[in-house]
Tab-separated table of C-alpha atoms and ligand atoms in Angstrom:
chain	number	residue	atom	x	y	z
A	11	MET	CA	28.294	-138.957	53.969
A	12	VAL	CA	29.320	-137.562	57.297
A	13	ASN	CA	30.627	-139.442	60.304
A	14	VAL	CA	30.513	-137.587	63.590
A	15	ILE	CA	31.242	-138.206	67.254
A	16	LEU	CA	29.107	-136.507	69.924
A	17	LEU	CA	31.259	-136.143	72.946
A	18	GLY	CA	30.219	-134.961	76.368
A	19	PRO	CA	29.379	-136.040	79.928
A	20	PRO	CA	26.196	-137.901	80.749
A	21	GLY	CA	23.257	-135.527	80.394
A	22	ALA	CA	24.981	-133.234	77.886
A	23	GLY	CA	22.201	-134.006	75.346
A	24	LYS	CA	24.068	-136.371	73.016
A	25	GLY	CA	21.175	-138.795	72.628
A	26	THR	CA	18.625	-136.036	71.965
A	27	GLN	CA	20.747	-134.393	69.335
A	28	ALA	CA	21.650	-137.731	67.718
A	29	LYS	CA	17.975	-138.546	67.332
A	30	LYS	CA	17.361	-135.220	65.583
A	31	LEU	CA	20.232	-135.911	63.166
A	32	VAL	CA	18.731	-139.280	62.333
A	33	VAL	CA	15.408	-137.699	61.398
A	34	GLU	CA	16.824	-134.614	59.663
A	35	ARG	CA	19.799	-136.121	57.856
A	36	GLY	CA	19.122	-139.852	57.532
A	37	MET	CA	22.206	-140.661	59.589
A	38	VAL	CA	22.488	-143.794	61.717
A	39	GLN	CA	22.848	-143.392	65.478
A	40	LEU	CA	25.258	-145.789	67.103
A	41	SER	CA	24.759	-145.534	70.848
A	42	THR	CA	26.749	-148.121	72.757
A	43	GLY	CA	24.621	-147.210	75.869
A	44	ASP	CA	21.453	-148.158	73.962
A	45	MET	CA	23.050	-151.337	72.626
A	46	LEU	CA	24.162	-152.328	76.101
A	47	ARG	CA	20.733	-151.565	77.582
A	48	GLU	CA	19.193	-153.739	74.891
A	49	ALA	CA	21.529	-156.594	75.732
A	50	LYS	CA	20.635	-156.142	79.376
A	51	THR	CA	16.837	-156.348	78.773
A	52	SER	CA	17.178	-159.268	76.370
A	53	GLY	CA	18.901	-161.162	79.184
A	54	SER	CA	21.772	-162.292	76.911
A	55	GLU	CA	24.906	-163.652	78.530
A	56	MET	CA	26.773	-160.395	77.728
A	57	GLY	CA	23.788	-158.379	79.004
A	58	LEU	CA	23.899	-160.093	82.330
A	59	ARG	CA	27.617	-159.568	82.620
A	60	VAL	CA	27.398	-155.811	82.053
A	61	ALA	CA	24.210	-155.090	84.011
A	62	GLU	CA	25.809	-154.497	87.401
A	63	VAL	CA	28.694	-152.541	85.914
A	64	MET	CA	26.288	-150.174	84.126
A	65	ASP	CA	23.920	-149.678	87.076
A	66	ARG	CA	26.902	-148.666	89.172
A	67	GLY	CA	27.981	-146.146	86.561
A	68	ASP	CA	31.315	-147.848	85.692
A	69	LEU	CA	32.442	-148.315	82.068
A	70	VAL	CA	32.136	-151.735	80.534
A	71	THR	CA	35.301	-153.203	78.903
A	72	ASP	CA	36.672	-151.710	75.672
A	73	GLU	CA	36.533	-155.179	74.086
A	74	ILE	CA	32.748	-155.441	74.497
A	75	VAL	CA	31.860	-151.992	73.171
A	76	ILE	CA	34.336	-152.125	70.283
A	77	GLY	CA	32.773	-155.519	69.318
A	78	LEU	CA	29.276	-153.971	69.332
A	79	ILE	CA	30.355	-150.999	67.209
A	80	ARG	CA	32.235	-153.197	64.727
A	81	GLU	CA	29.120	-155.301	64.238
A	82	LYS	CA	26.897	-152.310	63.575
A	83	MET	CA	29.371	-150.618	61.244
A	84	ALA	CA	29.217	-153.696	58.984
A	85	THR	CA	25.862	-152.334	57.740
A	86	PRO	CA	26.709	-149.248	55.682
A	87	SER	CA	24.922	-145.936	56.294
A	88	ALA	CA	24.525	-143.670	53.277
A	89	GLY	CA	23.939	-140.689	55.524
A	90	GLY	CA	26.881	-141.555	57.832
A	91	PHE	CA	27.210	-142.589	61.440
A	92	ILE	CA	26.638	-140.620	64.623
A	93	PHE	CA	28.764	-142.065	67.424
A	94	ASP	CA	26.896	-141.360	70.652
A	95	GLY	CA	28.612	-142.378	73.837
A	96	PHE	CA	31.449	-144.033	71.931
A	97	PRO	CA	34.421	-143.742	72.054
A	98	ARG	CA	34.790	-143.251	75.781
A	99	THR	CA	38.468	-144.224	76.187
A	100	LEU	CA	41.651	-143.677	74.181
A	101	PRO	CA	41.827	-147.358	73.116
A	102	GLN	CA	38.225	-147.089	71.883
A	103	ALA	CA	39.169	-143.944	69.909
A	104	ASP	CA	42.047	-145.787	68.268
A	105	ALA	CA	39.833	-148.744	67.463
A	106	LEU	CA	37.259	-146.464	65.866
A	107	GLY	CA	39.959	-144.859	63.715
A	108	ASP	CA	40.999	-148.387	62.543
A	109	LEU	CA	37.427	-149.449	61.828
A	110	LEU	CA	36.739	-146.329	59.757
A	111	ALA	CA	39.995	-146.792	57.891
A	112	GLN	CA	39.082	-150.356	57.085
A	113	LEU	CA	35.879	-149.083	55.487
A	114	GLY	CA	37.800	-146.448	53.546
A	115	GLN	CA	36.113	-143.732	55.587
A	116	GLY	CA	37.159	-141.034	58.031
A	117	LEU	CA	35.835	-138.968	60.813
A	118	ASP	CA	34.366	-135.666	59.718
A	119	ALA	CA	33.875	-134.003	63.096
A	120	VAL	CA	34.050	-134.517	66.811
A	121	ILE	CA	31.560	-132.293	68.590
A	122	GLU	CA	32.112	-131.633	72.255
A	123	MET	CA	28.899	-130.686	73.992
A	124	GLN	CA	29.972	-128.515	76.904
A	125	VAL	CA	27.804	-128.328	80.031
A	126	ASP	CA	28.573	-127.458	83.609
A	127	ASP	CA	28.292	-130.198	86.182
A	128	ALA	CA	25.633	-128.540	88.289
A	129	ALA	CA	23.215	-128.565	85.373
A	130	LEU	CA	23.797	-132.255	84.798
A	131	VAL	CA	22.255	-133.377	88.096
A	132	ALA	CA	18.979	-131.569	87.320
A	133	ARG	CA	18.962	-132.846	83.731
A	134	ILE	CA	19.660	-136.485	84.601
A	135	THR	CA	17.391	-136.894	87.568
A	136	GLY	CA	14.306	-135.709	85.648
A	137	ARG	CA	15.008	-137.721	82.562
A	138	TYR	CA	12.803	-140.471	81.059
A	139	THR	CA	12.606	-142.080	77.633
A	140	CYS	CA	10.203	-143.961	75.455
A	141	GLY	CA	10.924	-147.629	75.600
A	142	ASN	CA	9.537	-148.055	72.077
A	143	CYS	CA	11.116	-145.273	69.984
A	144	GLY	CA	13.777	-143.896	72.287
A	145	GLN	CA	12.482	-140.287	72.399
A	146	VAL	CA	13.956	-138.429	75.380
A	147	TYR	CA	11.776	-136.385	77.830
A	148	HIS	CA	12.298	-134.440	81.024
A	149	ASP	CA	9.897	-133.884	83.967
A	150	LYS	CA	10.424	-130.104	84.012
A	151	THR	CA	11.888	-128.976	80.704
A	152	ARG	CA	10.331	-131.378	78.177
A	153	PRO	CA	7.383	-133.439	79.483
A	154	THR	CA	5.190	-135.490	77.175
A	155	LYS	CA	2.106	-133.516	76.002
A	156	VAL	CA	-0.169	-136.155	77.482
A	157	ALA	CA	1.116	-137.583	80.753
A	158	GLY	CA	2.368	-141.151	80.265
A	159	VAL	CA	2.093	-141.172	76.467
A	160	CYS	CA	5.015	-140.696	74.038
A	161	ASP	CA	4.447	-137.666	71.707
A	162	ALA	CA	6.388	-139.310	68.904
A	163	CYS	CA	4.930	-142.801	68.707
A	164	GLY	CA	2.039	-142.986	71.157
A	165	SER	CA	3.585	-145.739	73.291
A	166	THR	CA	2.884	-145.779	77.013
A	167	ASP	CA	6.140	-147.599	77.704
A	168	LEU	CA	7.939	-144.635	79.257
A	169	LYS	CA	10.902	-145.545	81.475
A	170	ARG	CA	13.664	-144.146	83.679
A	171	ARG	CA	17.174	-145.522	83.541
A	172	ALA	CA	18.530	-147.532	86.487
A	173	ASP	CA	21.706	-145.397	86.418
A	174	ASP	CA	19.961	-142.004	86.324
A	175	THR	CA	20.192	-141.594	90.139
A	176	GLU	CA	22.324	-138.931	91.792
A	177	GLU	CA	24.739	-141.549	93.196
A	178	ALA	CA	25.285	-143.349	89.883
A	179	LEU	CA	25.568	-140.003	88.106
A	180	ARG	CA	28.437	-138.938	90.378
A	181	HIS	CA	30.185	-142.140	89.468
A	182	ARG	CA	29.505	-141.706	85.747
A	183	LEU	CA	30.861	-138.122	85.928
A	184	MET	CA	34.062	-139.388	87.614
A	185	GLU	CA	34.462	-142.018	84.883
A	186	TYR	CA	33.939	-139.266	82.282
A	187	TYR	CA	36.625	-137.019	83.682
A	188	LYS	CA	39.116	-139.783	84.273
A	189	LYS	CA	38.733	-141.814	81.064
A	190	THR	CA	36.712	-139.903	78.481
A	191	SER	CA	37.674	-136.254	78.789
A	192	PRO	CA	41.258	-136.935	77.559
A	193	LEU	CA	39.582	-137.525	74.179
A	194	VAL	CA	38.893	-133.769	74.003
A	195	GLY	CA	42.637	-133.141	73.847
A	196	TYR	CA	43.180	-136.144	71.541
A	197	TYR	CA	40.787	-134.910	68.927
A	198	TYR	CA	41.833	-131.273	69.373
A	199	ALA	CA	45.397	-132.302	68.569
A	200	LYS	CA	44.155	-134.030	65.461
A	201	GLY	CA	42.404	-130.807	64.371
A	202	GLN	CA	38.955	-132.451	64.530
A	203	LEU	CA	37.406	-130.937	67.582
A	204	ALA	CA	34.524	-128.473	67.556
A	205	THR	CA	32.793	-127.289	70.717
A	206	VAL	CA	29.131	-126.310	71.154
A	207	ASP	CA	27.331	-124.924	74.246
A	208	GLY	CA	25.242	-127.837	75.409
A	209	LEU	CA	23.365	-125.674	77.860
A	210	ALA	CA	21.671	-123.629	75.179
A	211	GLU	CA	18.051	-124.300	74.017
A	212	MET	CA	17.751	-127.611	72.177
A	213	ASP	CA	17.189	-125.921	68.792
A	214	VAL	CA	20.123	-123.607	69.302
A	215	VAL	CA	22.344	-126.581	70.034
A	216	SER	CA	21.025	-128.325	66.897
A	217	ALA	CA	21.803	-125.259	64.806
A	218	ALA	CA	25.330	-125.121	66.160
A	219	ILE	CA	25.830	-128.796	65.365
A	220	ALA	CA	24.413	-128.316	61.848
A	221	LYS	CA	26.862	-125.467	61.280
A	222	VAL	CA	29.801	-127.684	62.165
A	223	LEU	CA	28.536	-130.570	59.974
A	224	ASP	CA	27.850	-128.296	56.970
A	225	SER	CA	31.178	-126.459	57.234
A	226	GLY	CA	32.904	-129.681	56.145
A	227	ASP	CA	30.953	-129.978	52.800
T	21	AMP	P1	25.100	-143.952	78.091
T	21	AMP	O1	23.739	-144.376	77.660
T	21	AMP	O2	25.961	-143.561	76.934
T	21	AMP	O3	25.120	-142.989	79.207
T	21	AMP	O4	25.798	-145.292	78.655
T	21	AMP	C1	25.266	-145.979	79.793
T	21	AMP	C2	26.304	-146.918	80.405
T	21	AMP	O5	26.681	-147.897	79.462
T	21	AMP	C3	27.625	-146.248	80.815
T	21	AMP	O6	27.557	-145.662	82.083
T	21	AMP	C4	28.577	-147.439	80.753
T	21	AMP	O7	28.371	-148.304	81.866
T	21	AMP	C5	28.092	-148.170	79.521
T	21	AMP	N1	28.715	-147.676	78.297
T	21	AMP	C6	28.102	-147.067	77.236
T	21	AMP	N2	28.991	-146.742	76.254
T	21	AMP	C7	30.188	-147.178	76.705
T	21	AMP	C8	31.488	-147.141	76.133
T	21	AMP	N3	31.744	-146.618	74.936
T	21	AMP	N4	32.489	-147.692	76.891
T	21	AMP	C9	32.292	-148.255	78.115
T	21	AMP	N5	31.079	-148.301	78.670
T	21	AMP	C10	30.006	-147.776	77.975
């Protein structure tokens, strides 16, 4: 079993790579962004509370996301967990360490996906996903084979995120540098950080991630 954090700014490709790891290694993807978006669409009290914060590109409170992760980690994963978009602050990182320790588990790797900011705008503004299976697409670099139909599951429920605008992205980037990027140093100091080039072709990035995961066996 391998537990891994995918760390990187919005648009670095965390979700795309996490989904490949789910298929290829039977791991469980824990994306707090997906969980929060689900809460938003379901119209739950918490969903309503976070909607505006998310659309603006601000971070929601540590308490909310730690609660979501704690709940999901209660169901064991034989293949391990991929933390995608969590932790995003130092208190979240500490909380994750505690949760894993309570389960008698550890963190096997923290993979930083490095990308330059200029590339992010192009990546984010062309992005759309399947509302049914979560597959990620891009207008220019990875469109669906048939327009409007998901390659993976055939659904026609393709959507764009409310926070994938240039303005919200600028805000999300600022949040990343202020609150999340200190985690790079935090995990480096713990000897757990590996870095991959997030701008390489998708399969090259996957191979680099696989190398990091397999080196710990
Ligand atoms: P993501 O899908 O990971 O880009 O997350 C979308 C939005 O959900 C973020 O811009 C935040 O508003 C919120 N969010 C997701 N994960 C976290 C987290 N770990 N901490 C705080 N806010 C989060």
